[in-house]
Amino acid sequence: MQELRKERLDRGVKVRSESIYAISSLKEIMFIIGPGLLLAALLLILPLFVSSYWQGVLKITGVYVLLAIGFGFLANYVGLVSLGGALFVGVGGYLSGGLNYFFDLPMIVTIPIAAVGGALICTILLLPALPLRGVYFAIVTLVYPMALSRIIVATGAFRGTDGLPGLERFPVGIGPIYLIFIVILICLYLLSRLVNYEDFGLVLRGVKDNELSIKASALHLTWYKIQAVFIAAFMGCFAGAYLTHLYGWVGTSLLAQDFSILPVAAAVVGGPGTIFGPLVGAFILVPISEAMRDYGTLRIVFYAIILVIFVVFWTEGILDYLKRKYEQFEHWVEM
Amino acid sequence: MNDESILKVKNVSKSFSGVQAVDDISFELSKGDVLGIIGPNGSGKTTLINLITGFLKQDKGTVVYNGEDISKWMPHKIADAGLVRTFQFMRPYHTLPAYKNLIPPLYSKRASRTGLGNLGDRDAVAIDILEDIGFERDTRVPFKLAGTLPLGYLKRLELGRCIALKPELIICDEVFSGLSMSEIVSMVPLMERLQEEGITLIMVEHRLRELFRVANRVIVLSFGKKIFEGFPEEVFEDEKVKEAYFGGEDTYVFK
């Protein structure tokens, strides 16, 4: 019997290595920037065509997308497995909510302050854990939100379990969707530039591959980790502040584990090879979770099944698969 | 070659939970020297390197580099001062193409001081350096993922990472080990060229014949102690060295 094997060839514009392209026509430019433009167009058009209920879902999805992108960036490009989604959301949310409640600042001020200030606070909180790797770092990031929520309940800070009510809320309509979607698009653009084309991003990827070599290359390892955590925390804290002003309320539910766990699932479903993967994962998982709201806690089971299927049978993830199909010819050749 | 001392190791000791890995070792190195460090497995060679380059902290003793006490410096600061090392177990950034492996050192402050990292396009500098150390520019080799390169290239890549920092002193941890004869033969001229460029070298090695072609002084370690220091030609005349490598007189020898 004749034996065949699958041969994969890079398409013409890609020469020699990732991030080196030979471009000679508009068509080839479109080949490279096309997928990004398509994604941007989809995100910007989508809110116009859904019912107001699903518009609400899109806002929540946006929050999870930001967390998932942050998780994917840290885990796949810096080697820090962070379960700190809840920490970021909680700190960002309480900061913007607190500023609005106690100092009466408008949200146009509180959201930027919460994003930057919250990211600073989270980075400082995580500073002692930065020398840790893998599961140890994950555990520390997981413990922080739990501890913070207990502290808030026990001490009654920020009005304890009651939370801070009556905060300024976003106006109804599709405006808030565009706010978070545009932030998502900016983050995606900057991050994918960073990890693919910037030398700083290459150093971060070096941190993931090999910390000792980074040290031996005269680079301050912890400083690079600090910057990476700040970037992810910035996105997470913005998401938290956004959520606060979406509900007009801040409480310990902002420190719930959902914000830590779902981004992990989204990153697994989307695939580890791109910055965009976690976005795709979140856009699949959050609406599914929403559509299954009628089944109550059973949806967790459904969720778990999806996750297991991806982890066991399709570790590549959706977007990595699509990327491979897009960038390479495949054909069968005789062995 | 005794004009200027570049590295002074004074009474350095390190123990791991009771095991004395490095025991009171002292030596001195002048600019342009090539020092070979040899010794049986487990004699503390790699630990000594880790102590000098700051990856481990010594229990006792000091390391003086260019007149400064670097014993308490962090590894990146030591590398920033021009004292760099390779790793025995190659540590490339395996998800990056080979030439991108040189971007982190070229991104460092030292590279912008020495001018290598300032030339605008770090990629071009990286490919130039790789070509210098035996990556053929016109092939795909410099552009392959580092994780897919054969061992010989990985060893060169380790050296390339050091060279990108324009070092004054390179500590090579077994750059010849695991290579085929032909690969070693092509590595030796590279080491000789580094020496001609005025870079001081410390080479930890098991391949003695090739080492002795390059080294002008040798230190022998055994169980963490320095048992010999001198010229390569004298090494195997020394009784203690013979004992460390082949066993003492009362050792039973199978015939």
Coordinates of C-alpha atoms in Angstrom, one line a residue:
Chain A
M1 CA 0.0 0.0 0.0
Q2 CA 1.2 3.4 -0.8
E3 CA 2.0 5.5 2.2
L4 CA 1.1 9.2 2.3
R5 CA 2.1 11.9 4.7
K6 CA 0.7 15.4 5.1
E7 CA 3.1 18.1 4.1
R8 CA 2.6 21.7 5.3
L9 CA 4.0 24.7 3.5
D10 CA 3.9 28.3 4.5
R11 CA 2.0 30.5 2.2
G12 CA 4.0 32.8 0.0
V13 CA 4.1 36.0 2.0
K14 CA 5.6 34.4 4.9
V15 CA 9.4 34.1 4.5
R16 CA 11.9 32.2 6.6
S17 CA 10.5 33.0 10.0
E18 CA 7.6 34.3 12.0
S19 CA 7.2 38.0 11.7
I20 CA 9.2 38.3 8.5
Y21 CA 7.0 38.8 5.5
A22 CA 7.7 39.8 1.9
I23 CA 4.9 42.0 0.8
S24 CA 4.4 43.1 -2.8
S25 CA 0.8 43.8 -3.3
L26 CA -2.4 45.0 -1.5
K27 CA -3.7 41.5 -1.6
E28 CA -0.7 40.3 0.5
I29 CA -1.1 43.2 2.9
M30 CA -4.7 42.1 3.4
F31 CA -3.5 38.6 4.0
I32 CA -1.7 39.8 7.0
I33 CA -3.9 42.4 8.4
G34 CA -7.2 40.9 7.1
P35 CA -8.0 38.7 10.1
G36 CA -7.5 41.6 12.5
L37 CA -9.7 43.9 10.4
L38 CA -12.4 41.2 10.1
L39 CA -12.4 40.7 13.9
A40 CA -12.6 44.5 14.5
A41 CA -15.5 44.8 12.0
L42 CA -17.3 41.9 13.6
L43 CA -16.9 43.3 17.1
L44 CA -18.1 46.7 16.0
I45 CA -21.1 45.5 14.0
L46 CA -22.3 42.8 16.3
P47 CA -23.9 45.1 19.0
L48 CA -26.2 46.7 16.3
F49 CA -27.9 43.4 15.5
V50 CA -28.7 41.8 18.8
S51 CA -31.7 42.2 21.2
S52 CA -31.3 44.3 24.3
Y53 CA -31.1 41.2 26.4
W54 CA -28.1 39.9 24.4
Q55 CA -26.6 43.4 24.5
G56 CA -26.4 42.9 28.3
V57 CA -24.7 39.6 27.7
L58 CA -22.2 41.2 25.3
K59 CA -21.2 43.7 28.1
I60 CA -20.5 40.8 30.5
T61 CA -18.7 38.9 27.7
G62 CA -16.5 42.0 27.2
V63 CA -15.5 41.9 30.9
Y64 CA -14.5 38.3 30.6
V65 CA -12.8 38.8 27.3
L66 CA -10.5 41.4 28.9
L67 CA -9.7 39.0 31.8
A68 CA -9.1 36.1 29.4
I69 CA -6.8 38.2 27.2
G70 CA -4.9 39.2 30.3
F71 CA -4.7 35.6 31.5
G72 CA -3.6 34.4 28.0
F73 CA -0.9 37.0 27.8
L74 CA 0.6 36.2 31.2
A75 CA 0.3 32.4 30.8
N76 CA 1.3 32.0 27.1
Y77 CA 3.8 34.8 26.7
V78 CA 5.3 35.4 30.1
G79 CA 4.9 32.0 31.7
L80 CA 3.0 33.3 34.7
V81 CA -0.2 31.3 35.3
S82 CA -2.3 33.8 37.1
L83 CA -5.6 33.0 38.6
G84 CA -5.8 36.6 39.7
G85 CA -8.9 37.6 37.6
A86 CA -11.0 38.0 40.7
L87 CA -8.2 40.0 42.4
F88 CA -8.0 42.4 39.4
V89 CA -11.8 42.8 39.1
G90 CA -12.2 43.2 42.9
V91 CA -9.5 45.8 43.3
G92 CA -10.6 47.8 40.2
G93 CA -14.2 47.6 41.2
Y94 CA -13.7 48.6 44.8
L95 CA -11.4 51.4 43.8
S96 CA -13.7 53.0 41.3
G97 CA -16.8 52.3 43.5
G98 CA -15.1 53.7 46.6
L99 CA -14.0 56.8 44.8
N100 CA -17.5 57.3 43.4
Y101 CA -19.3 56.6 46.7
F102 CA -17.0 58.3 49.2
F103 CA -15.6 61.2 47.1
D104 CA -18.4 61.6 44.6
L105 CA -16.1 61.5 41.7
P106 CA -17.8 61.0 38.3
M107 CA -17.0 57.7 36.5
I108 CA -15.1 59.4 33.8
V109 CA -12.5 60.0 36.5
T110 CA -12.9 56.9 38.6
I111 CA -12.6 54.4 35.8
P112 CA -9.1 55.6 34.6
I113 CA -7.9 56.0 38.2
A114 CA -9.2 52.5 39.0
A115 CA -7.5 51.0 36.0
V116 CA -4.1 52.5 36.6
G117 CA -4.2 52.7 40.4
G118 CA -5.8 49.2 40.7
A119 CA -3.1 47.8 38.4
L120 CA -0.4 49.4 40.6
I121 CA -2.0 47.9 43.8
C122 CA -2.4 44.5 42.3
T123 CA 1.2 44.5 41.0
I124 CA 2.5 45.5 44.5
L125 CA 0.3 42.8 46.1
L126 CA 1.7 40.2 43.7
L127 CA 5.3 41.4 44.0
P128 CA 6.3 38.8 46.7
A129 CA 5.0 36.0 44.5
L130 CA 6.8 37.0 41.3
P131 CA 9.8 34.8 41.9
L132 CA 7.4 31.8 42.0
R133 CA 6.5 29.9 38.8
G134 CA 3.7 27.7 37.6
V135 CA 1.2 26.4 40.1
Y136 CA 2.8 28.2 43.0
F137 CA 2.2 31.6 41.5
A138 CA -1.3 30.4 40.6
I139 CA -2.1 29.5 44.2
V140 CA -1.0 32.9 45.5
T141 CA -3.1 34.7 43.0
L142 CA -6.0 32.5 43.8
V143 CA -5.7 33.1 47.6
Y144 CA -5.6 36.9 47.4
P145 CA -9.2 37.5 46.3
M146 CA -10.5 35.0 48.9
A147 CA -8.6 36.7 51.6
L148 CA -9.7 40.2 50.6
S149 CA -13.3 39.2 50.5
R150 CA -13.1 37.7 54.0
I151 CA -11.3 40.8 55.2
I152 CA -14.1 43.0 53.8
V153 CA -16.8 40.9 55.4
A154 CA -15.0 40.6 58.7
T155 CA -14.0 44.2 59.1
G156 CA -17.0 45.8 57.5
A157 CA -14.8 48.0 55.3
F158 CA -16.6 49.3 52.2
R159 CA -19.8 48.5 54.2
G160 CA -19.0 44.8 54.4
T161 CA -21.5 42.3 52.9
D162 CA -23.9 45.1 52.0
G163 CA -21.5 46.6 49.5
L164 CA -21.7 50.2 48.2
P165 CA -25.0 50.9 46.5
G166 CA -26.3 53.7 44.3
L167 CA -23.1 54.3 42.3
E168 CA -23.2 56.2 39.0
R169 CA -24.4 53.9 36.2
F170 CA -23.7 53.8 32.5
P171 CA -26.6 55.1 30.4
V172 CA -28.7 52.3 28.8
G173 CA -28.1 51.5 25.1
I174 CA -25.2 50.3 23.1
G175 CA -22.7 53.0 24.2
P176 CA -21.2 51.0 27.1
I177 CA -20.8 48.0 24.8
Y178 CA -18.7 50.1 22.4
L179 CA -16.7 51.4 25.3
I180 CA -15.5 48.0 26.4
F181 CA -15.2 46.6 22.8
I182 CA -13.0 49.5 21.8
V183 CA -10.8 49.0 24.8
I184 CA -10.6 45.3 23.9
L185 CA -9.6 46.1 20.4
I186 CA -6.9 48.6 21.5
C187 CA -5.6 46.0 24.0
L188 CA -5.5 43.3 21.4
Y189 CA -3.7 45.5 18.8
L190 CA -1.1 46.7 21.3
L191 CA -0.5 43.2 22.8
S192 CA -0.2 41.4 19.5
R193 CA 2.2 44.0 18.3
L194 CA 4.1 43.7 21.6
V195 CA 4.5 39.9 21.6
N196 CA 5.2 39.6 17.8
Y197 CA 7.2 42.6 16.8
E198 CA 8.6 44.4 19.8
D199 CA 11.9 43.5 21.4
F200 CA 10.3 44.1 24.8
G201 CA 7.8 41.4 24.0
L202 CA 10.5 39.0 22.9
V203 CA 12.2 39.5 26.3
L204 CA 8.9 38.6 27.9
R205 CA 8.6 35.5 25.8
G206 CA 12.2 34.7 26.8
V207 CA 11.0 34.9 30.5
K208 CA 8.5 32.2 29.7
D209 CA 11.0 29.9 28.0
N210 CA 13.9 30.4 30.3
E211 CA 14.3 32.6 33.3
L212 CA 18.0 31.8 33.9
S213 CA 19.0 32.9 30.4
I214 CA 17.2 36.2 31.0
K215 CA 19.2 36.8 34.1
A216 CA 22.4 35.7 32.3
S217 CA 21.5 38.2 29.6
A218 CA 22.0 41.1 32.0
L219 CA 18.3 41.7 32.3
H220 CA 16.4 42.2 35.6
L221 CA 14.0 39.3 35.5
T222 CA 11.6 40.6 38.2
W223 CA 11.3 44.0 36.6
Y224 CA 10.0 42.4 33.4
K225 CA 7.6 40.3 35.3
I226 CA 6.4 43.4 37.1
Q227 CA 5.7 45.2 33.8
A228 CA 3.8 42.1 32.4
V229 CA 1.7 41.7 35.5
F230 CA 0.9 45.4 35.4
I231 CA -0.4 45.1 31.8
A232 CA -2.7 42.2 32.7
A233 CA -3.8 43.9 35.9
F234 CA -4.6 47.1 34.0
M235 CA -7.0 45.2 31.8
G236 CA -8.5 43.3 34.7
C237 CA -8.9 46.4 36.8
F238 CA -10.5 48.3 34.0
A239 CA -12.9 45.4 33.6
G240 CA -13.7 45.6 37.3
A241 CA -14.4 49.3 37.2
Y242 CA -16.5 48.8 34.1
L243 CA -18.6 46.2 35.9
T244 CA -19.0 48.4 38.9
H245 CA -20.5 51.2 36.9
L246 CA -22.5 48.7 34.9
Y247 CA -24.3 47.5 38.0
G248 CA -24.0 50.7 40.0
W249 CA -23.1 48.6 42.9
V250 CA -19.9 47.1 44.5
G251 CA -19.8 44.1 46.7
T252 CA -17.8 41.0 47.5
S253 CA -19.2 39.2 44.5
L254 CA -16.6 41.1 42.5
L255 CA -14.0 38.9 44.2
A256 CA -15.8 35.7 43.1
Q257 CA -13.8 32.8 41.7
D258 CA -15.7 33.0 38.4
F259 CA -13.5 35.9 37.3
S260 CA -10.4 33.7 37.9
I261 CA -11.6 30.4 36.5
L262 CA -13.6 31.4 33.3
P263 CA -10.6 33.1 31.7
V264 CA -8.6 29.9 32.1
A265 CA -11.3 28.0 30.3
A266 CA -11.6 30.6 27.6
A267 CA -7.8 30.5 27.0
V268 CA -7.9 26.7 26.7
V269 CA -10.8 26.7 24.3
G270 CA -9.3 29.5 22.2
G271 CA -5.8 28.1 22.1
P272 CA -2.4 29.2 23.5
G273 CA -0.7 30.3 20.3
T274 CA -2.2 33.7 19.8
I275 CA -3.3 36.8 21.7
F276 CA -6.7 36.5 20.1
G277 CA -7.4 32.9 21.2
P278 CA -8.8 33.7 24.7
L279 CA -11.1 36.3 23.1
V280 CA -12.7 33.6 20.9
G281 CA -12.9 31.3 23.8
A282 CA -14.7 33.9 26.0
F283 CA -17.1 34.7 23.1
I284 CA -18.0 31.1 23.0
L285 CA -18.2 30.2 26.6
V286 CA -19.9 33.3 28.1
P287 CA -22.9 33.3 25.8
I288 CA -23.3 29.5 26.1
S289 CA -23.3 29.9 29.9
E290 CA -25.9 32.6 29.5
A291 CA -28.1 30.6 27.2
M292 CA -28.1 27.7 29.7
R293 CA -29.1 29.9 32.6
D294 CA -32.4 28.0 32.7
Y295 CA -30.7 24.8 33.7
G296 CA -29.3 26.3 36.8
T297 CA -26.2 24.7 38.2
L298 CA -26.3 22.0 35.6
R299 CA -24.6 24.4 33.2
I300 CA -21.4 23.9 35.2
V301 CA -21.5 20.2 34.1
F302 CA -21.9 21.2 30.5
Y303 CA -19.1 23.7 30.9
A304 CA -16.8 21.0 32.4
I305 CA -17.6 18.7 29.5
I306 CA -16.5 21.3 27.0
L307 CA -13.4 22.0 28.9
V308 CA -12.5 18.3 29.2
I309 CA -13.1 17.8 25.5
F310 CA -10.7 20.6 24.6
V311 CA -8.0 19.6 27.1
V312 CA -8.0 15.9 26.1
F313 CA -8.9 15.9 22.4
W314 CA -8.1 19.3 21.0
T315 CA -5.3 21.0 23.0
E316 CA -4.5 23.1 20.0
G317 CA -7.6 25.2 20.6
I318 CA -9.9 26.8 18.0
L319 CA -7.8 29.8 17.0
D320 CA -4.5 28.0 16.7
Y321 CA -6.2 25.5 14.4
L322 CA -7.7 28.3 12.2
K323 CA -4.4 30.1 12.2
R324 CA -2.6 27.0 11.0
K325 CA -5.1 26.4 8.2
Y326 CA -4.9 30.1 7.2
E327 CA -1.1 30.3 7.1
Q328 CA -0.2 27.0 5.6
F329 CA -1.0 24.8 2.6
E330 CA -1.6 21.3 3.5
H331 CA -1.4 18.5 1.0
W332 CA -0.7 14.8 0.9
V333 CA 2.6 13.6 -0.5
E334 CA 4.0 10.1 -1.1
M335 CA 6.5 9.0 1.5
Chain B
M1 CA 50.2 37.7 30.9
N2 CA 50.4 38.9 34.5
D3 CA 49.6 42.6 33.7
E4 CA 46.1 43.0 35.2
S5 CA 44.0 40.9 37.4
I6 CA 40.4 40.7 36.2
L7 CA 38.9 38.1 38.6
K8 CA 40.0 37.2 42.1
V9 CA 38.2 34.3 43.8
K10 CA 39.1 34.3 47.5
N11 CA 38.3 31.4 49.9
V12 CA 34.9 30.7 48.4
S13 CA 32.9 27.9 50.1
K14 CA 29.4 26.6 49.6
S15 CA 27.6 23.7 51.2
F16 CA 24.2 22.1 50.4
S17 CA 22.6 20.8 53.6
G18 CA 25.9 19.4 54.9
V19 CA 27.5 18.4 51.6
Q20 CA 30.5 20.6 51.0
A21 CA 30.2 21.3 47.3
V22 CA 32.8 24.0 47.1
D23 CA 35.5 24.1 49.8
D24 CA 37.7 27.1 50.3
I25 CA 38.6 27.7 46.7
S26 CA 40.9 30.6 45.7
F27 CA 42.4 31.6 42.3
E28 CA 43.2 34.6 40.3
L29 CA 42.8 35.4 36.7
S30 CA 44.6 38.0 34.5
K31 CA 43.2 39.7 31.5
G32 CA 43.4 37.5 28.4
D33 CA 44.0 34.3 30.3
V34 CA 42.3 31.1 29.4
L35 CA 41.7 29.0 32.5
G36 CA 40.5 25.4 32.3
I37 CA 38.7 24.0 35.2
I38 CA 38.5 20.2 35.2
G39 CA 37.6 17.5 37.7
P40 CA 35.6 14.3 38.1
N41 CA 31.8 14.4 38.1
G42 CA 30.4 16.1 41.2
S43 CA 33.6 17.9 42.1
G44 CA 31.9 21.3 42.3
K45 CA 32.8 22.8 38.9
T46 CA 29.3 24.0 38.0
T47 CA 28.6 25.1 41.6
L48 CA 31.8 27.2 41.5
I49 CA 30.5 28.9 38.3
N50 CA 27.2 29.5 39.9
L51 CA 28.9 31.2 42.8
I52 CA 31.0 33.4 40.6
T53 CA 28.1 34.5 38.4
G54 CA 25.7 35.1 41.3
F55 CA 23.3 32.3 40.6
L56 CA 24.1 30.9 44.0
K57 CA 25.3 32.8 47.1
Q58 CA 28.4 31.6 48.8
D59 CA 28.6 30.8 52.5
K60 CA 32.1 32.2 52.8
G61 CA 34.6 34.1 50.7
T62 CA 34.5 36.8 48.2
V63 CA 34.6 37.2 44.4
V64 CA 36.4 40.3 43.2
Y65 CA 35.8 41.3 39.5
N66 CA 37.7 44.3 38.0
G67 CA 38.5 45.5 41.6
E68 CA 34.9 45.3 42.8
D69 CA 33.5 42.9 45.3
I70 CA 30.6 41.2 43.4
S71 CA 29.9 38.5 45.9
K72 CA 26.5 40.0 46.8
W73 CA 25.4 41.1 43.3
M74 CA 22.4 39.7 41.5
P75 CA 23.2 37.6 38.4
H76 CA 21.9 40.3 35.9
K77 CA 24.1 42.9 37.5
I78 CA 27.2 40.7 37.2
A79 CA 26.3 40.0 33.5
D80 CA 25.8 43.7 33.1
A81 CA 29.4 44.3 34.3
G82 CA 30.7 42.0 31.5
L83 CA 31.1 38.7 33.3
V84 CA 28.8 36.3 31.4
R85 CA 28.4 32.6 31.3
T86 CA 26.9 29.7 29.3
F87 CA 24.8 27.0 30.7
Q88 CA 25.8 23.4 30.7
F89 CA 22.3 22.4 29.9
M90 CA 21.4 24.6 27.0
R91 CA 18.7 27.1 27.7
P92 CA 17.6 28.6 24.5
Y93 CA 14.3 30.4 24.1
H94 CA 12.9 27.4 22.3
T95 CA 9.7 29.1 21.0
L96 CA 11.7 31.9 19.3
P97 CA 13.7 31.6 16.1
A98 CA 17.5 31.3 16.7
Y99 CA 18.3 34.9 15.8
K100 CA 15.6 36.2 18.1
N101 CA 17.4 34.4 20.9
L102 CA 20.0 37.1 20.8
I103 CA 17.4 39.9 21.2
P104 CA 17.2 39.8 25.0
P105 CA 21.0 40.4 25.5
L106 CA 20.9 43.0 22.8
Y107 CA 18.0 44.7 24.6
S108 CA 20.0 45.0 27.8
K109 CA 21.5 48.2 29.2
R110 CA 25.0 46.8 28.6
A111 CA 24.3 46.4 24.9
S112 CA 23.2 49.9 24.6
R113 CA 26.3 51.1 26.4
T114 CA 28.6 49.0 24.2
G115 CA 26.7 50.2 21.1
L116 CA 25.6 46.8 19.8
G117 CA 22.0 47.3 20.9
N118 CA 21.9 50.9 19.6
L119 CA 22.4 50.2 15.9
G120 CA 18.7 50.5 15.2
D121 CA 17.9 47.1 14.0
R122 CA 18.7 44.5 16.6
D123 CA 17.7 41.7 14.3
A124 CA 20.4 42.6 11.8
V125 CA 23.0 42.7 14.6
A126 CA 21.8 39.4 15.9
I127 CA 22.1 37.7 12.5
D128 CA 25.6 39.2 12.1
I129 CA 26.7 37.8 15.4
L130 CA 25.2 34.4 14.5
E131 CA 27.0 34.4 11.2
D132 CA 30.3 35.1 13.0
I133 CA 29.9 32.0 15.2
G134 CA 28.9 29.6 12.4
F135 CA 25.3 30.0 11.6
E136 CA 25.2 30.3 7.8
R137 CA 23.3 33.4 6.9
D138 CA 22.0 32.2 3.6
T139 CA 20.5 29.0 4.9
R140 CA 17.4 28.8 7.0
V141 CA 19.4 27.9 10.1
P142 CA 19.3 31.3 11.9
F143 CA 15.6 31.5 11.3
K144 CA 14.6 28.1 12.6
L145 CA 13.0 27.8 15.9
A146 CA 15.7 27.4 18.5
G147 CA 13.9 24.3 19.9
T148 CA 14.5 22.5 16.6
L149 CA 18.2 23.1 16.3
P150 CA 20.8 20.4 16.8
L151 CA 23.0 20.4 19.8
G152 CA 26.0 21.9 18.1
Y153 CA 24.1 25.0 17.1
L154 CA 22.5 25.3 20.6
K155 CA 26.0 25.4 22.1
R156 CA 27.0 28.1 19.7
L157 CA 23.8 29.9 20.4
E158 CA 24.7 29.9 24.1
L159 CA 28.1 31.5 23.2
G160 CA 26.3 33.9 20.9
R161 CA 24.1 35.1 23.8
C162 CA 27.4 35.9 25.7
I163 CA 29.1 37.6 22.7
A164 CA 26.0 39.8 22.2
L165 CA 26.9 41.4 25.5
K166 CA 30.4 42.2 24.4
P167 CA 31.8 40.5 27.5
E168 CA 35.2 40.9 29.1
L169 CA 35.1 37.4 30.7
I170 CA 33.1 34.4 29.5
I171 CA 32.7 31.3 31.7
C172 CA 31.9 28.4 29.5
D173 CA 30.2 25.5 31.2
E174 CA 31.1 22.4 29.1
V175 CA 30.6 23.8 25.6
F176 CA 32.2 20.7 24.1
S177 CA 30.2 18.1 25.9
G178 CA 27.7 16.1 23.9
L179 CA 29.1 17.3 20.6
S180 CA 30.5 15.0 17.9
M181 CA 34.2 15.1 17.1
S182 CA 33.6 17.2 13.9
E183 CA 31.5 19.7 15.9
I184 CA 34.2 20.0 18.5
V185 CA 36.9 20.5 15.9
S186 CA 34.9 23.4 14.5
M187 CA 34.3 24.9 17.9
V188 CA 38.0 25.1 18.9
P189 CA 38.9 27.9 16.4
L190 CA 35.9 29.8 17.7
M191 CA 37.3 29.7 21.3
E192 CA 40.7 30.6 20.0
R193 CA 39.3 33.6 18.2
L194 CA 37.5 34.8 21.3
Q195 CA 40.8 34.6 23.1
E196 CA 42.5 36.6 20.4
E197 CA 39.8 39.3 20.7
G198 CA 41.1 39.8 24.2
I199 CA 38.2 38.1 26.0
T200 CA 39.2 36.2 29.2
L201 CA 37.9 32.7 29.3
I202 CA 37.1 30.2 32.0
M203 CA 36.3 26.8 30.5
V204 CA 34.9 24.0 32.5
E205 CA 35.4 20.9 30.4
H206 CA 35.7 17.1 30.3
R207 CA 37.2 17.1 26.8
L208 CA 40.8 17.5 27.9
R209 CA 42.6 17.3 24.6
E210 CA 40.6 20.2 23.1
L211 CA 40.7 22.1 26.3
F212 CA 44.5 22.0 26.5
R213 CA 44.8 23.3 23.0
V214 CA 43.1 26.5 24.2
A215 CA 43.8 26.8 27.9
N216 CA 47.1 28.2 29.3
R217 CA 46.3 27.4 32.9
V218 CA 44.4 24.6 34.6
I219 CA 42.7 24.1 37.9
V220 CA 41.7 20.6 39.1
L221 CA 38.9 20.2 41.5
S222 CA 38.0 17.1 43.5
F223 CA 35.2 16.9 46.1
G224 CA 35.0 20.7 46.2
K225 CA 38.7 21.3 46.9
K226 CA 41.3 22.7 44.6
I227 CA 43.9 20.0 44.3
F228 CA 46.0 21.4 41.5
E229 CA 46.8 24.6 39.7
G230 CA 49.4 25.0 37.0
F231 CA 50.2 24.5 33.3
P232 CA 48.2 22.0 31.2
E233 CA 51.4 19.9 30.5
E234 CA 51.9 19.3 34.2
V235 CA 48.4 18.2 35.1
F236 CA 48.8 14.4 34.8
E237 CA 52.2 14.3 36.4
D238 CA 50.6 15.4 39.6
E239 CA 50.0 12.6 42.1
K240 CA 46.8 14.1 43.6
V241 CA 45.3 14.6 40.2
K242 CA 46.1 11.0 39.3
E243 CA 44.5 9.8 42.5
A244 CA 41.3 11.9 41.9
Y245 CA 40.9 10.6 38.4
F246 CA 42.2 7.0 38.6
G247 CA 42.0 6.2 42.3
G248 CA 44.8 6.0 44.9
E249 CA 47.6 3.4 45.1
D250 CA 45.7 1.1 47.4
T251 CA 42.7 1.0 45.0
Y252 CA 42.2 -2.4 43.7
V253 CA 42.6 -2.4 39.9
F254 CA 41.0 -5.1 37.7
K255 CA 43.5 -6.6 35.4

